[in-house]
Short mmCIF file of C-alpha atoms in Angstrom, two decimals:
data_model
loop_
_atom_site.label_atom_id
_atom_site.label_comp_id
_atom_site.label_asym_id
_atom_site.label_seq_id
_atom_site.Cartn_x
_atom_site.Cartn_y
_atom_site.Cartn_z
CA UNK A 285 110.72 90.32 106.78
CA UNK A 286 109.13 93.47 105.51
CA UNK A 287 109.69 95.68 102.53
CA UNK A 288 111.98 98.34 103.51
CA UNK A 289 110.28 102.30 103.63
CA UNK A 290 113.12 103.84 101.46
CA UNK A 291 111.46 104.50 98.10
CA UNK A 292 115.05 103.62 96.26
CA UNK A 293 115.68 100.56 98.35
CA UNK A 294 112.25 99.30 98.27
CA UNK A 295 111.48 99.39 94.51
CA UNK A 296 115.39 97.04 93.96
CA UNK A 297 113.48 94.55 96.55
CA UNK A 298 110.13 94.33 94.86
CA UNK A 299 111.47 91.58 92.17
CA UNK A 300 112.73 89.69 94.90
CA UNK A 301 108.75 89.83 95.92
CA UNK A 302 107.70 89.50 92.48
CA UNK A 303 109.14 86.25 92.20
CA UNK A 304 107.44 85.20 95.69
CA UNK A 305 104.43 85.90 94.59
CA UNK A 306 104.74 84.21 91.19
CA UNK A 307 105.78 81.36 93.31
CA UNK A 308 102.68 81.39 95.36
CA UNK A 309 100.35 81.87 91.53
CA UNK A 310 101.96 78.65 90.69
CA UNK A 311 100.77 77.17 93.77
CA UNK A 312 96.99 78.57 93.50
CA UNK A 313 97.12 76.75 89.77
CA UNK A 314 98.02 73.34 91.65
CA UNK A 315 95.64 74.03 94.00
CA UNK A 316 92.71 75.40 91.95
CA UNK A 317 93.02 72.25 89.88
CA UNK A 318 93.16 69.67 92.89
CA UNK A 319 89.78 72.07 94.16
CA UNK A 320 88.11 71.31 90.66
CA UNK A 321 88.80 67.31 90.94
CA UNK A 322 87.66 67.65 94.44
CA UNK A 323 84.31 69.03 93.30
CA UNK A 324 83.85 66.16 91.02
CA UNK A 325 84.88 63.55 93.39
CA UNK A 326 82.23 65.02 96.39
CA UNK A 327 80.05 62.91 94.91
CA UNK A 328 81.71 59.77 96.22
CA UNK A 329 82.63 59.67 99.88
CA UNK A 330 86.14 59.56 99.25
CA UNK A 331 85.91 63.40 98.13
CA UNK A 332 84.95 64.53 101.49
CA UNK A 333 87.92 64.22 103.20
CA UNK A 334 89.73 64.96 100.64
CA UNK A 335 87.75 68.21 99.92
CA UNK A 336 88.68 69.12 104.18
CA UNK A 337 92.45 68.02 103.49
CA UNK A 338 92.15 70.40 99.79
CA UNK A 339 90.09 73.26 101.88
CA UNK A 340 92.82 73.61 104.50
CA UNK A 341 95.61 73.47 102.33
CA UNK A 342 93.75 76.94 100.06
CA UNK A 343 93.86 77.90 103.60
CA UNK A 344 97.65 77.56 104.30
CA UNK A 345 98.24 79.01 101.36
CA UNK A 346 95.42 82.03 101.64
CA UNK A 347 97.12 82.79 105.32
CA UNK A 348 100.62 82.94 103.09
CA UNK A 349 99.33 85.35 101.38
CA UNK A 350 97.74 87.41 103.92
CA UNK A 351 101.35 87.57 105.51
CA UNK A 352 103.07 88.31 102.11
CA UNK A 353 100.72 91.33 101.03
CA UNK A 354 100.51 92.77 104.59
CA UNK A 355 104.08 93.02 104.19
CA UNK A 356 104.31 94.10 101.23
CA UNK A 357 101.38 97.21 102.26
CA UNK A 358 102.54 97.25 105.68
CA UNK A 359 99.03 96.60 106.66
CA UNK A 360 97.55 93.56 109.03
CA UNK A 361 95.22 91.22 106.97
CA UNK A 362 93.32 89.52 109.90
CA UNK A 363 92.82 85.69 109.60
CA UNK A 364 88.28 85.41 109.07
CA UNK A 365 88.31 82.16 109.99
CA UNK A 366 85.91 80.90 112.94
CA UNK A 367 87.15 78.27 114.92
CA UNK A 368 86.86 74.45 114.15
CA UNK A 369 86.09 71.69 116.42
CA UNK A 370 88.28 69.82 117.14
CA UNK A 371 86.42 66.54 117.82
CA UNK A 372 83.26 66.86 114.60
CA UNK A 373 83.54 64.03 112.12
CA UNK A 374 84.76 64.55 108.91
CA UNK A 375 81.59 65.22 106.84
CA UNK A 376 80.71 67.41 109.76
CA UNK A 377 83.88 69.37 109.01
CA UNK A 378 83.91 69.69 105.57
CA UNK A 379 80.27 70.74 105.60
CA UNK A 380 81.44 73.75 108.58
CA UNK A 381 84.34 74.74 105.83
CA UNK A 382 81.66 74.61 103.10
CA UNK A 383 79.37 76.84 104.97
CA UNK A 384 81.75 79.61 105.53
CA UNK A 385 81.75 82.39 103.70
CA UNK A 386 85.66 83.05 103.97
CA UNK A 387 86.11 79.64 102.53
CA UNK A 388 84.76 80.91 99.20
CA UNK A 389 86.45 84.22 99.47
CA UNK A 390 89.88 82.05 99.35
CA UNK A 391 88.39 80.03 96.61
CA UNK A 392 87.74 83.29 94.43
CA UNK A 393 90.98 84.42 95.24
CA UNK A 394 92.57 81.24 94.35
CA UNK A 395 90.76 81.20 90.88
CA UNK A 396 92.23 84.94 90.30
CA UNK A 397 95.67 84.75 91.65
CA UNK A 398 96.51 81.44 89.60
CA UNK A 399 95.53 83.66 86.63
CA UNK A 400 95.29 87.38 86.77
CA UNK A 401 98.37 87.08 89.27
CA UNK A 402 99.99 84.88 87.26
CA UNK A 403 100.08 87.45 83.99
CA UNK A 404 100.45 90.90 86.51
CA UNK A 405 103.10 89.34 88.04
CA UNK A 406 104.87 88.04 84.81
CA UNK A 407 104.12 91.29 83.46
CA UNK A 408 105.83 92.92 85.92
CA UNK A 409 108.98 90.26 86.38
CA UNK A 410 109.13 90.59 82.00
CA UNK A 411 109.77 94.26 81.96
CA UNK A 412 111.71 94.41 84.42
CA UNK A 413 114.10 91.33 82.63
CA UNK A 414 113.82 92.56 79.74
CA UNK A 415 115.20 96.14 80.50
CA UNK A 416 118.13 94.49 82.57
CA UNK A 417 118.78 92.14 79.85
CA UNK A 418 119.27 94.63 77.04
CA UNK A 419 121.48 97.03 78.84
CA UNK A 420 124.20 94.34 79.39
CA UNK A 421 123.38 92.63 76.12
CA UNK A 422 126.44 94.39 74.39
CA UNK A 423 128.60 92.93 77.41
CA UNK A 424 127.53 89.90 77.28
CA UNK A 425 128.02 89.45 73.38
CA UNK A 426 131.39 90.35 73.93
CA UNK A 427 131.99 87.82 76.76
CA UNK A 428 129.12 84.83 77.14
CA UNK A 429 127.33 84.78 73.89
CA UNK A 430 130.47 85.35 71.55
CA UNK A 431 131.09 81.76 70.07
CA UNK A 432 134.02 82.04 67.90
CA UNK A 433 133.98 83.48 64.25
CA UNK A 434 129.58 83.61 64.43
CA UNK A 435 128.58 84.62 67.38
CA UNK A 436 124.85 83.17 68.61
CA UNK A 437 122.52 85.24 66.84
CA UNK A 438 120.00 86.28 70.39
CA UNK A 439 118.18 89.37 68.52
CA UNK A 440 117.30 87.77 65.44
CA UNK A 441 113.60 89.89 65.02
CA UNK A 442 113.07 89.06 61.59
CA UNK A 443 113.06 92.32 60.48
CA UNK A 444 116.40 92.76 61.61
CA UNK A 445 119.43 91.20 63.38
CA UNK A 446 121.11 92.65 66.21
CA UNK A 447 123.60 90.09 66.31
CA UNK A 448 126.80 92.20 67.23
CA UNK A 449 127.52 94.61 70.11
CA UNK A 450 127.31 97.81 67.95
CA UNK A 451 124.38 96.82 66.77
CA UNK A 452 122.38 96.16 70.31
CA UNK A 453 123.26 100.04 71.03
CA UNK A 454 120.56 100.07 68.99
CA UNK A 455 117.94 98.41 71.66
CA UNK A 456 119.19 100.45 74.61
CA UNK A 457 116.59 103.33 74.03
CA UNK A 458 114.23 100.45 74.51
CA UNK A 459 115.59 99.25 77.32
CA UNK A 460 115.87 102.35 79.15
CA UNK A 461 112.18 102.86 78.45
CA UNK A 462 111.19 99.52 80.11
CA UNK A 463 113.49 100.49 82.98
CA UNK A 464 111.75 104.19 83.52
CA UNK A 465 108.18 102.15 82.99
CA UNK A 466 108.97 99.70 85.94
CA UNK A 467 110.54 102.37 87.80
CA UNK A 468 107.55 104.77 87.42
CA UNK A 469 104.89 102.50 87.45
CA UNK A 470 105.69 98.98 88.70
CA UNK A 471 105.14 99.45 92.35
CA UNK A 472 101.74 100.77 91.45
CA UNK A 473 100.92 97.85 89.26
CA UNK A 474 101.74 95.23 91.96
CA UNK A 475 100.44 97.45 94.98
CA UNK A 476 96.69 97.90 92.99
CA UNK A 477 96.87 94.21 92.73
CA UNK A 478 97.65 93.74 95.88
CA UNK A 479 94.45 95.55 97.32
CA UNK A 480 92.23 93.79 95.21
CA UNK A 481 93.88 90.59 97.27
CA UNK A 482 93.10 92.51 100.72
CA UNK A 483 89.22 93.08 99.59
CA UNK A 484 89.22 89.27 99.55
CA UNK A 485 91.02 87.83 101.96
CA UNK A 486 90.37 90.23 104.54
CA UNK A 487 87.64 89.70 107.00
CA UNK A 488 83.90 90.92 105.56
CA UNK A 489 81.88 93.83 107.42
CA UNK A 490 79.91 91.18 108.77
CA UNK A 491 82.45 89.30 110.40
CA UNK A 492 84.24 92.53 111.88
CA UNK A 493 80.67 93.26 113.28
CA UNK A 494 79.93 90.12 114.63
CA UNK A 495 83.81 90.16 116.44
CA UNK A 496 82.95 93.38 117.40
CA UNK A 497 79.90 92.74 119.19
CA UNK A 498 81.59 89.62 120.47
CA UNK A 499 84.20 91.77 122.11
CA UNK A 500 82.11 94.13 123.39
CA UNK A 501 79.52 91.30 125.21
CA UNK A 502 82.59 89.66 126.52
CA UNK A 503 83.67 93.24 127.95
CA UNK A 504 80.40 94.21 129.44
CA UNK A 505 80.55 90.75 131.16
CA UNK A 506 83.70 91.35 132.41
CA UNK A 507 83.11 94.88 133.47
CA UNK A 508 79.49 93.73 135.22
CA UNK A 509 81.23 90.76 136.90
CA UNK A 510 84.20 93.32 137.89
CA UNK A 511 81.61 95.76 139.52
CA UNK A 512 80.02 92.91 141.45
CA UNK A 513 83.24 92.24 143.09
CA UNK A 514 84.37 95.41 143.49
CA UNK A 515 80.66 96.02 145.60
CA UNK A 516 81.22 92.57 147.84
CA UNK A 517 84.56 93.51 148.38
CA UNK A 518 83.14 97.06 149.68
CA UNK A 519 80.78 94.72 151.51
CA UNK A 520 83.31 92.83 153.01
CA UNK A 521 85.48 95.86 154.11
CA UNK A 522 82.37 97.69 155.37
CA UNK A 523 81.15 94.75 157.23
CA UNK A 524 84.59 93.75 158.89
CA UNK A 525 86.18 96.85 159.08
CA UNK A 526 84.13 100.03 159.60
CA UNK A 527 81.12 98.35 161.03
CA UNK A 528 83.10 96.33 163.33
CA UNK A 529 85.20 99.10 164.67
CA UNK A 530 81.97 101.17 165.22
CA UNK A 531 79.91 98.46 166.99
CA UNK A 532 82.76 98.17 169.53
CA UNK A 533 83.11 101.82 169.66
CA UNK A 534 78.98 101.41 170.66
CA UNK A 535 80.14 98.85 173.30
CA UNK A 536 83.19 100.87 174.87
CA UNK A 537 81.14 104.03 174.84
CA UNK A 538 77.97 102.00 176.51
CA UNK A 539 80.84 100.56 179.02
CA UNK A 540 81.54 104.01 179.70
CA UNK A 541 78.40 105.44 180.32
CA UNK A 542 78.09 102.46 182.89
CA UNK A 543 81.23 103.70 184.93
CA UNK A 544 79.74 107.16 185.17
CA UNK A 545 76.44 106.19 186.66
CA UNK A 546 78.62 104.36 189.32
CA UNK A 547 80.77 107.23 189.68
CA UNK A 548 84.02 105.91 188.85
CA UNK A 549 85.30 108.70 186.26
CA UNK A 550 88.44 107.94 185.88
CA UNK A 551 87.97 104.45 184.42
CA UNK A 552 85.26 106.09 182.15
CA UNK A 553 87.23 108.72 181.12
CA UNK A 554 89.88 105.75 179.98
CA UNK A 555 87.15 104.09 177.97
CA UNK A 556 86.32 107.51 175.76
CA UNK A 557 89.26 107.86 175.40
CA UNK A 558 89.74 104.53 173.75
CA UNK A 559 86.41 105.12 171.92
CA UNK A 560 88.34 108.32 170.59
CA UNK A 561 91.00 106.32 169.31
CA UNK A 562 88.37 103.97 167.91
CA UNK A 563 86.60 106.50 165.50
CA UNK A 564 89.52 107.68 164.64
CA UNK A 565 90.46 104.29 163.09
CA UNK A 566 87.09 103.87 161.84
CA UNK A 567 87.39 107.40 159.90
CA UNK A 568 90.32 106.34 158.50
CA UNK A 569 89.44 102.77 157.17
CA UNK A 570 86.45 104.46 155.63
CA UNK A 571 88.22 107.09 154.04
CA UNK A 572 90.50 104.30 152.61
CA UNK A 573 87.58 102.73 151.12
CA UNK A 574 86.42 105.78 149.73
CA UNK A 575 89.65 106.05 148.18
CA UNK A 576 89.49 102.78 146.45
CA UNK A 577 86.31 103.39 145.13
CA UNK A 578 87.12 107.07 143.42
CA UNK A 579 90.46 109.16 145.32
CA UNK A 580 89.37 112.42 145.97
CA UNK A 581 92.66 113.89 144.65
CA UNK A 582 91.15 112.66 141.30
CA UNK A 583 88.61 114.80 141.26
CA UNK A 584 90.11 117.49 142.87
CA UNK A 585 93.12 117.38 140.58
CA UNK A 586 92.74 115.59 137.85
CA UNK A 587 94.37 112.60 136.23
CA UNK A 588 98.25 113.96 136.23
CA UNK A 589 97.42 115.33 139.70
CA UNK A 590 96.44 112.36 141.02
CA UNK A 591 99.45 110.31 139.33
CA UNK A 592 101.74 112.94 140.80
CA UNK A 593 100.03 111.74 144.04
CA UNK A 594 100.61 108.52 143.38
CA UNK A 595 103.87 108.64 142.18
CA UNK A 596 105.08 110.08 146.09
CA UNK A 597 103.39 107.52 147.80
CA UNK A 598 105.29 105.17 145.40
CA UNK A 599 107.92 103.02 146.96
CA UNK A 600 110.19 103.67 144.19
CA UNK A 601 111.26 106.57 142.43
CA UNK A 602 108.46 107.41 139.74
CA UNK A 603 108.30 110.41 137.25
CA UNK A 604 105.29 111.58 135.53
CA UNK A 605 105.35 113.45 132.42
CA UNK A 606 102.32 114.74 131.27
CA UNK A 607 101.57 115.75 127.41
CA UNK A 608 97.68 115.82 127.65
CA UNK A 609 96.28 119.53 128.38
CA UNK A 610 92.76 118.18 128.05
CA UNK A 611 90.39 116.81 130.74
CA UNK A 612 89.15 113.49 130.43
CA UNK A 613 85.75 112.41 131.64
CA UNK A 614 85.59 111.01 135.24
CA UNK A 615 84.93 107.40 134.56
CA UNK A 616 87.73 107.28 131.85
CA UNK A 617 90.17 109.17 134.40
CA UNK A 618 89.23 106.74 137.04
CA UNK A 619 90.21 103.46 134.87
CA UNK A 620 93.46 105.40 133.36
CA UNK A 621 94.21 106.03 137.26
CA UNK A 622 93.71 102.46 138.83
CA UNK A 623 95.25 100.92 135.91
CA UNK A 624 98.42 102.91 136.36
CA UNK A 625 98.14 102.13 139.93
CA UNK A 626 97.77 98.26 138.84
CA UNK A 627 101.11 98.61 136.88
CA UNK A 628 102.38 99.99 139.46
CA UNK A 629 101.82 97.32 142.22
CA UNK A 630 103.13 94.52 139.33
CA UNK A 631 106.60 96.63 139.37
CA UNK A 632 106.58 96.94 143.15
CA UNK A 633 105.95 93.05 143.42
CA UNK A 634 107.72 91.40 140.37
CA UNK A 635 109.75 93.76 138.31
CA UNK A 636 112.95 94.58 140.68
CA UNK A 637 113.53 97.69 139.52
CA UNK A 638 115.59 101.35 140.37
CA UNK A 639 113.08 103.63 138.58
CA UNK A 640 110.05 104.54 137.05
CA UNK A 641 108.49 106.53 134.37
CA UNK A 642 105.21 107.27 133.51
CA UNK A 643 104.24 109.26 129.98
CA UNK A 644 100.65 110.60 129.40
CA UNK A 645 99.85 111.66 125.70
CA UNK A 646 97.67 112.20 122.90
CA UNK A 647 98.20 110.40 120.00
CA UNK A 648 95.95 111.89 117.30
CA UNK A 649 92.63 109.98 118.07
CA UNK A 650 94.36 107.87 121.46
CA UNK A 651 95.18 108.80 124.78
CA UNK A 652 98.29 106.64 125.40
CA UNK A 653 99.51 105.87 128.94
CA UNK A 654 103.20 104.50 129.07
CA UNK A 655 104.80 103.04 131.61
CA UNK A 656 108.29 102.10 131.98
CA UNK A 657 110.71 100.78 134.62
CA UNK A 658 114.61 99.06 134.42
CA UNK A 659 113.51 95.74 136.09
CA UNK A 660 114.27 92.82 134.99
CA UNK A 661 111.99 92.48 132.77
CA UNK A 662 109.73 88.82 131.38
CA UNK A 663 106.33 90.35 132.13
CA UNK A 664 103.44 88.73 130.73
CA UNK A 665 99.74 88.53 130.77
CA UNK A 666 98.42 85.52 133.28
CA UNK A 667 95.38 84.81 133.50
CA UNK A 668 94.24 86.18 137.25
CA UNK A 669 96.87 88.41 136.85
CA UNK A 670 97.32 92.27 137.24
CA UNK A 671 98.09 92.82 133.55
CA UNK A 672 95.23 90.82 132.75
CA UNK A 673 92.90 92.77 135.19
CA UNK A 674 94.16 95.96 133.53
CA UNK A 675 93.13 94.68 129.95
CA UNK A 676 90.04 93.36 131.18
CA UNK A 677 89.09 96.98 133.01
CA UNK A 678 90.25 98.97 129.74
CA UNK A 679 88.35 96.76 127.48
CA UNK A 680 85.25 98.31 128.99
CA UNK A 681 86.16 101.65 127.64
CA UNK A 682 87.13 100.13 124.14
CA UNK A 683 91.25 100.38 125.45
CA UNK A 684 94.38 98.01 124.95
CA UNK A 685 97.03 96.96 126.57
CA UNK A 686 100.23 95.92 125.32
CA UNK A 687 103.75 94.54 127.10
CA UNK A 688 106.95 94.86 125.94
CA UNK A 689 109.31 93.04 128.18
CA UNK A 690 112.59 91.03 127.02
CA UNK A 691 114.25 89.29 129.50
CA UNK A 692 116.65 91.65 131.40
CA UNK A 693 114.52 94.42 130.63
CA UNK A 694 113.50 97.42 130.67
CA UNK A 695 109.90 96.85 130.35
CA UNK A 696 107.42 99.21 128.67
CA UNK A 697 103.50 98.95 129.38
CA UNK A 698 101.55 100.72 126.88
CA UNK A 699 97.66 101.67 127.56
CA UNK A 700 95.84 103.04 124.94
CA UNK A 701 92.38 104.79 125.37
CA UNK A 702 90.11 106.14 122.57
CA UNK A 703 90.18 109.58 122.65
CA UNK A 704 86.67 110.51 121.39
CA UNK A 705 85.82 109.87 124.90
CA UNK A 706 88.17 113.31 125.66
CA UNK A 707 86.21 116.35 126.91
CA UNK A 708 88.19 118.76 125.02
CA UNK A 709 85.75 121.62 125.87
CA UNK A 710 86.94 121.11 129.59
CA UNK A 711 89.64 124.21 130.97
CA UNK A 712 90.05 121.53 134.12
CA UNK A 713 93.45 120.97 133.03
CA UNK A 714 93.63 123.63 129.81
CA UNK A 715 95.96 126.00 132.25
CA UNK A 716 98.84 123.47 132.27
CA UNK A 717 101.68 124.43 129.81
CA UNK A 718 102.78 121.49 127.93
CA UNK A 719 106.45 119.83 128.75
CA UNK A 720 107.11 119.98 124.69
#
């Protein structure tokens, strides 16, 4: 559940979140006191696991909040942690939870939610109660609060008594000003808080970095281990193919050179005109090779040129719509093109469906490939699998993949490219008009 994105709609839920989030202060108190007995007892030997079983519970209730203030910002918090294993003793544990530095970030935010988000959040729920209360306050001294001949005195100020409905007139001024307060400023109240929580439980610039150049090792390795594969399968076809064909065209040519010297032409002239036949199958083996290694029609035409190409050759009726004027460098074209192609061949084989659509766009600083098809829909990344070799080629280029696919279908493929890598100085493709 998410805040809703009306303004009206979302301010009458943010009480309803208010009161979560007091919840979760009340928690952090629990917690920061069982983390200050834990500190004491550390000591002893019994306080080590109980400082792992204390540490992962500040976590359960850190990743609670993560989910609760993303929602409420419509942002993603990701989780910091780095994994545990699963086999270390216990001290061994507690001293890897000790040692991280998102273990202390929780702990700070712990110490200032279970009391800075304890009073902002009591703050906020008290104006907002108070302002509701005194605008039915006459009703309800007529109906709950009137108790015979005296009524419960509920406004007794010292100063002054509000004890009757008349009187508590008096007090709605007040309570319309603690209504417009909330109303005005409220949201911004909770929301600043709110970011101060994403400063701390979000991941630190070191740990994006470190992910970072995690991901991209684990994509050049991928990408180096994809290009050695790609030249032994080149290898392979060469050497069984093309180099075959052409050492037997060697041979049948050599046989018919033979029959000539003994003057039997019409056997030789047999044999060329195998050998004919022979090259011709060679050309066109190697210029199917070529193809897999960069299609001409790509260069010649471009990206949508080339997925108009491929979209006729397509066993099933596919429609390309292309909303990018701008040409995109060769080696980005080329992994936008075979990954297409990729999606493609999963339809073909697994998807069982009538048609096909293909969108090319830009989307501010993306280029965003979608492709969609009425199959029946359940597509998933397998390991080994097509839509796994597409992620794994368009991580190399700093591009995502992502499926959606219910069961029944339809099933849209989304690839996403960063578009800084966009020659937009190129006129390759600047004379197309744009579909919109």
């Amino acid at each position: 559940m998410s805040i809703p994105a009306n303004p009206i709609t979302r301010r009458l839920a943010l009480p309803g979140w208010s009161v979560l989030r007091f919840s979760l202060t009340l928690v952090a108190a629990a917690l920061l006191a069982a983390a200050i007995v834990t500190g004491v007892l550390v000591v002893f030997w019994i306080g080590i696991p109980v400082a792992v079983v204390v540490l992962l519970a500040i976590r359960v209730w850190a990743n609670s909040q993560r989910r609760v203030i993303g929602e409420q910002l419509g942002v993603h918090i990701p989780v910091p942690y780095r994994p545990r294993p699963k086999k270390a003793r216990i001290d061994q544990q507690a001293l890897l939870l000790v040692r991280e530095a998102a273990t202390w970030r929780d702990v700070a935010w712990l110490a200032i939610d279970a009391t800075l988000g304890f009073m902002v959040n009591l703050l906020y729920l008290g104006v907002f109660g108070i302002a509701v209360y005194y605008l039915v306050q006459p009703l309800l001294l007529v109906t709950i609060f009137h108790a015979g001949p005296n009524p419960v005195a509920v406004n007794d100020f010292g100063i002054y008594d509000f004890d009757t409905p008349a009187k508590t007139l008096m007090l709605v001024p007040f309570a319309l000003a603690c209504a417009a307060a909330w109303w005005r400023w409220g949201e911004l109240f909770l929301r600043w808080y709110s970011h101060l929580g994403v400063l701390l439980l979000g991941p630190t610039a070191k740990v994006l970095l470190t992910e970072r150049v995690s991901e991209l090792r684990q994509a050049r390795d991928e990408t180096a281990g994809s290009a050695a594969a790609e030249l032994r399968r080149i290898e392979r076809d060469l050497h069984d193919g093309a180099q075959a064909r052409i050492a037997a065209l060697s041979l049948t040519l050599g046989m018919a050179e033979e029959l000539l010297s003994q003057n039997r032409p019409e056997q030789a002239a047999a044999l060329v005109g195998e050998a004919r036949q022979a090259c011709s199958d060679a050309l066109e083996e190697i210029r199917q090779l070529v193809r897999g290694i960069h299609p001409p029609v790509l260069a010649d035409r471009g990206l949508t040129g080339a997925l108009q190409a491929m979209a006729l050759d397509h066993p099933l009726p596919v429609s390309v719509v292309d909303r990018l004027v701008d040409k995109l460098p060769a080696p980005l074209e080329a992994a936008a093109y075979f990954a297409t192609n990729e999606v493609l061949t999963n339809i073909t084989k697994h998807a069982e469906a009538s048609q096909v659509q293909v969108v090319v766009n830009r989307d501010r600083n993306q280029v965003v490939i979608e492709v969609r098809d009425d199959g029946v829909g359940g597509a998933t990344f397998a390991a080994g699998g097509g839509l796994d070799g597409v992620r794994r080629r368009l991580a190399a280029f700093d591009g995502t993949v992502q499926v959606e696919s219910p069961e029944g279908g339809p099933t849209v493929v989304t690839m996403t490219l960063p578009a800084a890598a966009v020659d937009t100085g190129s006129a390759h493709n600047a004379a197309r008009p744009n579909p919109d």
